[in-house]
PDB file of C-alpha atoms in Angstrom:
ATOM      1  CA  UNK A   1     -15.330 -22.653  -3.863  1.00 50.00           C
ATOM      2  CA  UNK A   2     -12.329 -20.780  -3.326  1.00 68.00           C
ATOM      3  CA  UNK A   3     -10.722 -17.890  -5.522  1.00 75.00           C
ATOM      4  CA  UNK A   4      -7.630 -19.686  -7.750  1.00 80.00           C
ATOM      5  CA  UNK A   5      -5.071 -17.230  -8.040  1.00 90.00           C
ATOM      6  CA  UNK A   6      -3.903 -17.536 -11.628  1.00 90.00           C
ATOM      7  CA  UNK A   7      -2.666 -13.961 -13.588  1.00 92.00           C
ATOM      8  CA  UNK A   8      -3.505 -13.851 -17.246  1.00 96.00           C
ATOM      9  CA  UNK A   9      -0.609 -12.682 -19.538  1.00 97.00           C
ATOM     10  CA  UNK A  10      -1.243  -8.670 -19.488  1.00 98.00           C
ATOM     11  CA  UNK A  11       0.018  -6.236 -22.640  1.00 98.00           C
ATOM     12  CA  UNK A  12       0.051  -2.559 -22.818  1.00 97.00           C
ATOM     13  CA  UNK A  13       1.964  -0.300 -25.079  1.00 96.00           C
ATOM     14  CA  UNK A  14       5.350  -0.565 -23.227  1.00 97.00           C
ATOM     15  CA  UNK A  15       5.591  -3.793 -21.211  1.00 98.00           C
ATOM     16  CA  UNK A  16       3.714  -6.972 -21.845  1.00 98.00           C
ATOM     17  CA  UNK A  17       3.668  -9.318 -18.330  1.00 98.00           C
ATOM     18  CA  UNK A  18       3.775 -12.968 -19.342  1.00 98.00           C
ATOM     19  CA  UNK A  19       3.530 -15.924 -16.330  1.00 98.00           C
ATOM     20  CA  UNK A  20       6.747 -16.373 -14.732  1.00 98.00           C
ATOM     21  CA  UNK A  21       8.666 -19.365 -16.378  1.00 98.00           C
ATOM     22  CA  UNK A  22      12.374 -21.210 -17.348  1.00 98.00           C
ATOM     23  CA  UNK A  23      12.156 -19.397 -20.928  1.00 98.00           C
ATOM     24  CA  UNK A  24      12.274 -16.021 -18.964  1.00 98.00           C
ATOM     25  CA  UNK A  25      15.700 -17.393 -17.374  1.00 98.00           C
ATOM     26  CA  UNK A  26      18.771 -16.276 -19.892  1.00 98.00           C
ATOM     27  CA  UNK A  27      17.048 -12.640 -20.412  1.00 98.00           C
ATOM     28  CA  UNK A  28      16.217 -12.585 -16.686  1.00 98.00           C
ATOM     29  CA  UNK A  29      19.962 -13.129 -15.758  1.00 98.00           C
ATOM     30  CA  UNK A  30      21.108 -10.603 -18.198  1.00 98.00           C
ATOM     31  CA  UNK A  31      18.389  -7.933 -16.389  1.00 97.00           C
ATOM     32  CA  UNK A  32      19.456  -8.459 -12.879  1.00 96.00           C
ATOM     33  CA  UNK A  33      23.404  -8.101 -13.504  1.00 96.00           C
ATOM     34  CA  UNK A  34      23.510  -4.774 -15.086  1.00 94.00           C
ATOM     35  CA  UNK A  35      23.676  -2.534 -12.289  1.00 90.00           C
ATOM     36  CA  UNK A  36      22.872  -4.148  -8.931  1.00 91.00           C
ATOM     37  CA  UNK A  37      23.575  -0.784  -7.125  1.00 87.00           C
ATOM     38  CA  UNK A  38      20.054  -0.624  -6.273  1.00 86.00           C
ATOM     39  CA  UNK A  39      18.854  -3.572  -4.951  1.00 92.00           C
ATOM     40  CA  UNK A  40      20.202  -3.268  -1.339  1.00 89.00           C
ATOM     41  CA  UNK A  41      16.645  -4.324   0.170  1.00 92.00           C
ATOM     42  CA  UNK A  42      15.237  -6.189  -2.482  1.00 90.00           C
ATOM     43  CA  UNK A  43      15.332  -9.957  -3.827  1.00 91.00           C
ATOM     44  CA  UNK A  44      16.814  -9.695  -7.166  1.00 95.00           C
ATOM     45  CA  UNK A  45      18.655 -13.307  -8.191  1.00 95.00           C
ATOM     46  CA  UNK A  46      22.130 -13.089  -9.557  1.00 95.00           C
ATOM     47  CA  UNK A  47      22.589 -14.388 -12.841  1.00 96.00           C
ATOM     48  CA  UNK A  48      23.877 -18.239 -11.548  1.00 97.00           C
ATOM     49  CA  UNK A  49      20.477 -18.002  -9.002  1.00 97.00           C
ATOM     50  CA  UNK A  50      17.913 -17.423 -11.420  1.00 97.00           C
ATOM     51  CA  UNK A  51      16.894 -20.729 -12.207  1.00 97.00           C
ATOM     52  CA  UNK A  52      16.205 -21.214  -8.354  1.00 97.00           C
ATOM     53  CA  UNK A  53      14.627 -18.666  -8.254  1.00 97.00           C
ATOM     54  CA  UNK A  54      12.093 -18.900 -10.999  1.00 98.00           C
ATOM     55  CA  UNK A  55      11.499 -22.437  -8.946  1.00 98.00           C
ATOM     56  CA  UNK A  56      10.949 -20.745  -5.771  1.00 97.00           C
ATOM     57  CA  UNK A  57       8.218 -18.157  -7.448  1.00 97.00           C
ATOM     58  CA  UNK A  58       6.784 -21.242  -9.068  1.00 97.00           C
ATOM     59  CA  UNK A  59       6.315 -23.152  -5.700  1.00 96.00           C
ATOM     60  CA  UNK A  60       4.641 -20.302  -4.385  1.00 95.00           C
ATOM     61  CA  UNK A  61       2.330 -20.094  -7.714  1.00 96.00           C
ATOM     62  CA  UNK A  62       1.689 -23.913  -6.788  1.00 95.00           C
ATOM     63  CA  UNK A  63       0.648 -23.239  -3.362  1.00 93.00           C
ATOM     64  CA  UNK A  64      -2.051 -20.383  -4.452  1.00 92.00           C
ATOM     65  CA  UNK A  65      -0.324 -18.010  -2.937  1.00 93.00           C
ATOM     66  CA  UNK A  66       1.390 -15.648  -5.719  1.00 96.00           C
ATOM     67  CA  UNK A  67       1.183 -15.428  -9.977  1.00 97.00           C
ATOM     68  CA  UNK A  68       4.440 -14.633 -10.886  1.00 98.00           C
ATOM     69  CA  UNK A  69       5.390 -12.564 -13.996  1.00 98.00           C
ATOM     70  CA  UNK A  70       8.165 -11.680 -15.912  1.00 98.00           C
ATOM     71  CA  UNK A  71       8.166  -8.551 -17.615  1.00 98.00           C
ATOM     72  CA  UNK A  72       8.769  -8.098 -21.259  1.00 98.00           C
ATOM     73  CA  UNK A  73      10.414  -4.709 -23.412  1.00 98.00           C
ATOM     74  CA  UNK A  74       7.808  -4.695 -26.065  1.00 97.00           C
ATOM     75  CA  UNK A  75      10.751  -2.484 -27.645  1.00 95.00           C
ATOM     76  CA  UNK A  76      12.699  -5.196 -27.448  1.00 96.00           C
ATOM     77  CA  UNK A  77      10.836  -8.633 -26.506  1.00 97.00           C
ATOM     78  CA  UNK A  78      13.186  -9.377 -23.826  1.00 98.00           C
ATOM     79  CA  UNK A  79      12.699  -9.854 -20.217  1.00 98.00           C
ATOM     80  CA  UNK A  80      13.412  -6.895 -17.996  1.00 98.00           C
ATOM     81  CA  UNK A  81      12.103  -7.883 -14.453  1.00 98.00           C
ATOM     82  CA  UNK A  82       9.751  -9.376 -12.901  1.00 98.00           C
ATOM     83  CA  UNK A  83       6.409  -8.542 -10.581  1.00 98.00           C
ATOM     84  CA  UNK A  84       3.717 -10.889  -8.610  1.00 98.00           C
ATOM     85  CA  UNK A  85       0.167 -10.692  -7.574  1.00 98.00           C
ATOM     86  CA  UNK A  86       0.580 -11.940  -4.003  1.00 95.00           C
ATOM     87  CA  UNK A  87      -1.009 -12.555  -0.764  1.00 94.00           C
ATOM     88  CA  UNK A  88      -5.090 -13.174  -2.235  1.00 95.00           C
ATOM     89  CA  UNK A  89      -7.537 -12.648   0.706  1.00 93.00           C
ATOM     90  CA  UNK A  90     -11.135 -13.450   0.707  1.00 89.00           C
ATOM     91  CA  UNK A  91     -12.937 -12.221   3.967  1.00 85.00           C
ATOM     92  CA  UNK A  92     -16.751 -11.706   2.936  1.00 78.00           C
ATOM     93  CA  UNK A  93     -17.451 -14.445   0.849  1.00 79.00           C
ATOM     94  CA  UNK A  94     -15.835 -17.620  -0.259  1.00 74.00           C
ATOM     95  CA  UNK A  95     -14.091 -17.314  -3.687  1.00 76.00           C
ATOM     96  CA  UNK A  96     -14.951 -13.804  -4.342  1.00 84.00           C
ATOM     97  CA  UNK A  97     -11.509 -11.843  -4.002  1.00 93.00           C
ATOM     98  CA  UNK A  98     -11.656  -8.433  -1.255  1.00 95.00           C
ATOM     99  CA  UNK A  99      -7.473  -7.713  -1.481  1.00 96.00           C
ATOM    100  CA  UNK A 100      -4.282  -8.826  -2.837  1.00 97.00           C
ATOM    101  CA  UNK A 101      -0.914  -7.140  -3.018  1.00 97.00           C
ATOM    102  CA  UNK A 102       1.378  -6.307  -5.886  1.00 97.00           C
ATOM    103  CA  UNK A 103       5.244  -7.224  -5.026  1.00 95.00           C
ATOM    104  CA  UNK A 104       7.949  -9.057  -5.786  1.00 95.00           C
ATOM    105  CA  UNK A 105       8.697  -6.370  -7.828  1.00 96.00           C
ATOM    106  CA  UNK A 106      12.520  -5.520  -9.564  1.00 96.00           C
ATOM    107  CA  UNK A 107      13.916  -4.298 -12.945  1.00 97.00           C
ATOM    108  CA  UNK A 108      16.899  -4.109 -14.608  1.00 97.00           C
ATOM    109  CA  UNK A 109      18.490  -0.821 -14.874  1.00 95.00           C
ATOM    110  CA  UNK A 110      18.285  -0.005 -18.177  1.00 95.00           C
ATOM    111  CA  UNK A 111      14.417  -0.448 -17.620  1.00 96.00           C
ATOM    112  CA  UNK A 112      13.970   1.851 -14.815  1.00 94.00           C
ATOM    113  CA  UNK A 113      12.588   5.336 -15.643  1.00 91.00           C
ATOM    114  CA  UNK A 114      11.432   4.553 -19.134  1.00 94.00           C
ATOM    115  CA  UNK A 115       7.398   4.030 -17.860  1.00 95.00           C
ATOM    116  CA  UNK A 116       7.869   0.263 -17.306  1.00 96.00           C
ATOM    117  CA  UNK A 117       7.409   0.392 -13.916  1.00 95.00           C
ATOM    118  CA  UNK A 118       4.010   2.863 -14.275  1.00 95.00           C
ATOM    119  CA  UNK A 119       2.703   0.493 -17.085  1.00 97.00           C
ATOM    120  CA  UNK A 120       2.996  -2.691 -15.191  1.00 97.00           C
ATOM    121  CA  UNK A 121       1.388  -1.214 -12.017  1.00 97.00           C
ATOM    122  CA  UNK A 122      -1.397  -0.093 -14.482  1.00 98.00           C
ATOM    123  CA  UNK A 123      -1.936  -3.257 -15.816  1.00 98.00           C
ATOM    124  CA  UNK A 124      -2.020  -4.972 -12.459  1.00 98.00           C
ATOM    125  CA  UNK A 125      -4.143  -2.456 -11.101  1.00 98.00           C
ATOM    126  CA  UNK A 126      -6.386  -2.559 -13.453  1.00 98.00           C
ATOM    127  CA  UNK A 127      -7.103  -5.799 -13.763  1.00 97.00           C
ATOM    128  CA  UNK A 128      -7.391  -6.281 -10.120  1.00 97.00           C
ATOM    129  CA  UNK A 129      -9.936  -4.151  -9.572  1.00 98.00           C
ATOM    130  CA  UNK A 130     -11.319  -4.017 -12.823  1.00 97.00           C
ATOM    131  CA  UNK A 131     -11.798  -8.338 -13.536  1.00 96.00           C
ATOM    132  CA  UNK A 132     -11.577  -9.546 -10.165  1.00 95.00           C
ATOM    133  CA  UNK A 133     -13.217  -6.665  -8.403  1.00 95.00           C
ATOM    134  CA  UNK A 134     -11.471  -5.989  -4.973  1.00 97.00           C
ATOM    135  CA  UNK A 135     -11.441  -3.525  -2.404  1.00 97.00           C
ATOM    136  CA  UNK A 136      -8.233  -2.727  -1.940  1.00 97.00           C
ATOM    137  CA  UNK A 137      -4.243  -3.505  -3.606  1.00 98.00           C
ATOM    138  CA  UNK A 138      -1.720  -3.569  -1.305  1.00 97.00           C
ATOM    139  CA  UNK A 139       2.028  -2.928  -1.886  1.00 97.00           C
ATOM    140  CA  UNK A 140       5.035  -3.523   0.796  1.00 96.00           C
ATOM    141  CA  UNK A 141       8.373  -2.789   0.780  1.00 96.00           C
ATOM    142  CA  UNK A 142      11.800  -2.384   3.147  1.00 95.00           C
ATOM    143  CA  UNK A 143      10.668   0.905   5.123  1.00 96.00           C
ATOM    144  CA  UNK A 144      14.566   1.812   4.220  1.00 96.00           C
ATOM    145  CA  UNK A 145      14.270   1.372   0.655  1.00 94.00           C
ATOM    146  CA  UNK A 146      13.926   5.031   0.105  1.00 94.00           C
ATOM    147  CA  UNK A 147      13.995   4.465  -3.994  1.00 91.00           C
ATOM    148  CA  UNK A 148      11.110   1.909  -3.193  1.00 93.00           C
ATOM    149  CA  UNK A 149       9.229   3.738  -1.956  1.00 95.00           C
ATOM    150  CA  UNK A 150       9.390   6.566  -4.050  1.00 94.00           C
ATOM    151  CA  UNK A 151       8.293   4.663  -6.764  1.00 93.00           C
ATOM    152  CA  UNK A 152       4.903   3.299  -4.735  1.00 95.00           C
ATOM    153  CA  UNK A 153       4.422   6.642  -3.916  1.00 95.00           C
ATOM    154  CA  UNK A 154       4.201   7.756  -7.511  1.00 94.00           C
ATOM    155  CA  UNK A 155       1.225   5.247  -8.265  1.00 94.00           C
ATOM    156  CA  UNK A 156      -0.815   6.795  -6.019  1.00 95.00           C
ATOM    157  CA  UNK A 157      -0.705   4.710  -3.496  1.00 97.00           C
ATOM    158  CA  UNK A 158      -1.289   5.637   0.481  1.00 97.00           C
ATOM    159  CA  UNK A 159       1.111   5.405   2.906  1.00 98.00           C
ATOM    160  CA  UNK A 160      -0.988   3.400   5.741  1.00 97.00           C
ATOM    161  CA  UNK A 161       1.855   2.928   8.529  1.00 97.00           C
ATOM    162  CA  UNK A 162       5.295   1.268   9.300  1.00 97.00           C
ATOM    163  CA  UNK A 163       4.631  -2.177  10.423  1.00 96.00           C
ATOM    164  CA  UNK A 164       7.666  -3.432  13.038  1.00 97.00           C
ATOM    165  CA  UNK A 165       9.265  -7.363  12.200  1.00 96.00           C
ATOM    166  CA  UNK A 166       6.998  -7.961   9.688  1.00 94.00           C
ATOM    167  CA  UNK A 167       8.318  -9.578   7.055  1.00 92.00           C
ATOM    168  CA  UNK A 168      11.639 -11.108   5.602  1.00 93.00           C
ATOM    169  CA  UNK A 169      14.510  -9.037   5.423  1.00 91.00           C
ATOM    170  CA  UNK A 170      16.652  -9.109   1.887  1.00 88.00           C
ATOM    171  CA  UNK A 171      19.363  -6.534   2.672  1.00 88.00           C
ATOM    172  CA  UNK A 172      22.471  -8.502   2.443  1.00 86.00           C
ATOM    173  CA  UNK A 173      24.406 -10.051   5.633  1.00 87.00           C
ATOM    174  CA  UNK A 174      20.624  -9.771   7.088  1.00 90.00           C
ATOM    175  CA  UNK A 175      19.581 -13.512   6.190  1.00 89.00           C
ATOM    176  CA  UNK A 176      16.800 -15.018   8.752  1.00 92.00           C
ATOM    177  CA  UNK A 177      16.061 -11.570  10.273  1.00 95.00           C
ATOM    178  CA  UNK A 178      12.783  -9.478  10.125  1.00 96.00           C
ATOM    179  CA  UNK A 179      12.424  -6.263   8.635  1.00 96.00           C
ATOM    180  CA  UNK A 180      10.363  -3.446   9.495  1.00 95.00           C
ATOM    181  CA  UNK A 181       8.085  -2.493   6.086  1.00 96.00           C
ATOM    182  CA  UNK A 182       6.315   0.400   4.999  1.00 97.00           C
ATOM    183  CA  UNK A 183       2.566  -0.870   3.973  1.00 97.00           C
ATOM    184  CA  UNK A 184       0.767   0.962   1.027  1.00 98.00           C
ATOM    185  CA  UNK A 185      -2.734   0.365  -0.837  1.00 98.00           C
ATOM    186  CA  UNK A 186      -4.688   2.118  -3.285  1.00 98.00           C
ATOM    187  CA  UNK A 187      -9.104   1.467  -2.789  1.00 98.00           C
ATOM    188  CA  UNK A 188     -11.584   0.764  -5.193  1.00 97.00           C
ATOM    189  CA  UNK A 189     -12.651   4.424  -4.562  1.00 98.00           C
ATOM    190  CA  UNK A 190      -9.214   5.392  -5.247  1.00 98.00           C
ATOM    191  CA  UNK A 191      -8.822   3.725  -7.921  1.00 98.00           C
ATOM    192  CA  UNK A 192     -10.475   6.126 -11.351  1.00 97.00           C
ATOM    193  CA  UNK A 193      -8.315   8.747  -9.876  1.00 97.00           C
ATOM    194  CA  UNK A 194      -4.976   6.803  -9.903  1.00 96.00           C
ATOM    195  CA  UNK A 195      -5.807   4.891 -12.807  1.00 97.00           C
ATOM    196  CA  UNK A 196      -5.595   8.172 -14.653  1.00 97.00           C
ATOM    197  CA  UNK A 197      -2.686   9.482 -12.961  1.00 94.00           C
ATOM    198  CA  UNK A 198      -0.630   6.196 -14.038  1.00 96.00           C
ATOM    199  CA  UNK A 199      -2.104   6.175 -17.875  1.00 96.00           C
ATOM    200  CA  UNK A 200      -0.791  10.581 -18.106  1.00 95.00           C
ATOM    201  CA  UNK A 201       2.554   8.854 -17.031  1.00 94.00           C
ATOM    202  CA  UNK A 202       2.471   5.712 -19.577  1.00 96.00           C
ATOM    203  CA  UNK A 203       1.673   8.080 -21.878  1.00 94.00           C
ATOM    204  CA  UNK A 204       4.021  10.261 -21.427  1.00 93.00           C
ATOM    205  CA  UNK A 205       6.828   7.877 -21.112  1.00 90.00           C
ATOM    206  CA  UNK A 206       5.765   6.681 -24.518  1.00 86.00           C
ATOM    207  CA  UNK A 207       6.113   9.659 -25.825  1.00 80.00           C
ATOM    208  CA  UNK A 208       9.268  10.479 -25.021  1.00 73.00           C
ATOM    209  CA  UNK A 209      10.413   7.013 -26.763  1.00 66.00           C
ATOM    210  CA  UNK A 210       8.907   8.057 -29.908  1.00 57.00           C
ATOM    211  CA  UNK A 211      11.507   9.101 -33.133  1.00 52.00           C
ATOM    212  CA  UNK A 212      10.690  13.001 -33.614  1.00 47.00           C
ATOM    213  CA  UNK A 213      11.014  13.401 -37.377  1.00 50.00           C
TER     214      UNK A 213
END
């Protein structure tokens, strides 16, 4: 029996991360158009692509290969982004899960820097190595994408190398070429550390969106 990659709808106190679908698309299209300045080396949809792209991430959910989500304001109950689980690997023993990576990850702008980001990384975390038990999260991204990487970098996460060609390039005008990425993770062992580091951020995003009376 093999492990079925399928991501449960996950809520915290800022962001709630619902399964990818066609009722994410208007809010989605909204998100990605309101400041593309900073998604020079990532795949964010413009508002006329998002319907192919929700069926792209949705062929990949039917292969077994990624659980798409869109990610929801709670402050506002609209779609923001979006994020993936991605990538399961089983090595040791059939349909127990040892990795997977986090990715696919974008937001719009008025999203980033209010703890969305942190939160949904908590939640994904957490529930990867929390319900599903695995060694190790991995997270990828354009070894260029200096604002990327940044933000892995807050989680936590180690910088484990620069691999050369190794996946798809998004950086426009670079269609069907390879781009070198920068390859993160975050252990088990890790994990209680950065778990705590992320929740001192969520919480202290939160409270900087709460009315002072």
């Amino acid at each position: 029996m093999t492990f079925a990659l399928q991501g449960p709808p996950l809520e915290g106190t800022l962001v709630r991360l619902e399964p990818l679908g066609h009722r994410h698309a208007a809010d989605l299209a909204v998100a990605a158009e309101e400041d593309r300045g900073g998604y020079a080396y990532t795949w964010v949809p413009r508002a006329d692509e998002v319907g192919g792209y929700i069926d792209a991430q949705l062929a990949r959910a039917a292969s077994g290969r990624l659980a798409p989500y869109a990610q929801i304001s709670l402050a506002t109950g609209r779609a923001v982004g979006a994020t993936a689980y991605w990538e399961p690997r089983s090595w040791l023993t059939d349909g127990v899960l040892d990795a997977i990576e986090v990715g696919f990850t974008w937001l719009a702008r008025s999203a980033q820097g209010t703890g969305t980001n942190a939160e949904a990384k908590l939640l994904l975390f957490r529930h990867a190595f929390e319900v599903w038990q695995v060694s190790r999260v991995d997270l990828k991204t354009d070894a260029r994408n200096a604002r990327s990487r940044a933000a892995i970098e807050k989680t936590g996460a180690r910088l484990e190398g620069v691999l050369r060609n190794w996946s798809r390039s998004w950086a426009p005008g670079e269609e069907g070429r390879l781009r070198d990425s920068a390859i993160y993770s975050i252990t088990a062992a890790e994990w209680p550390e950065r778990q705590e580091r992320l929740e001192r951020r969520v919480r202290s995003a939160a409270g900087a969106l709460t009315p002072r009376r």
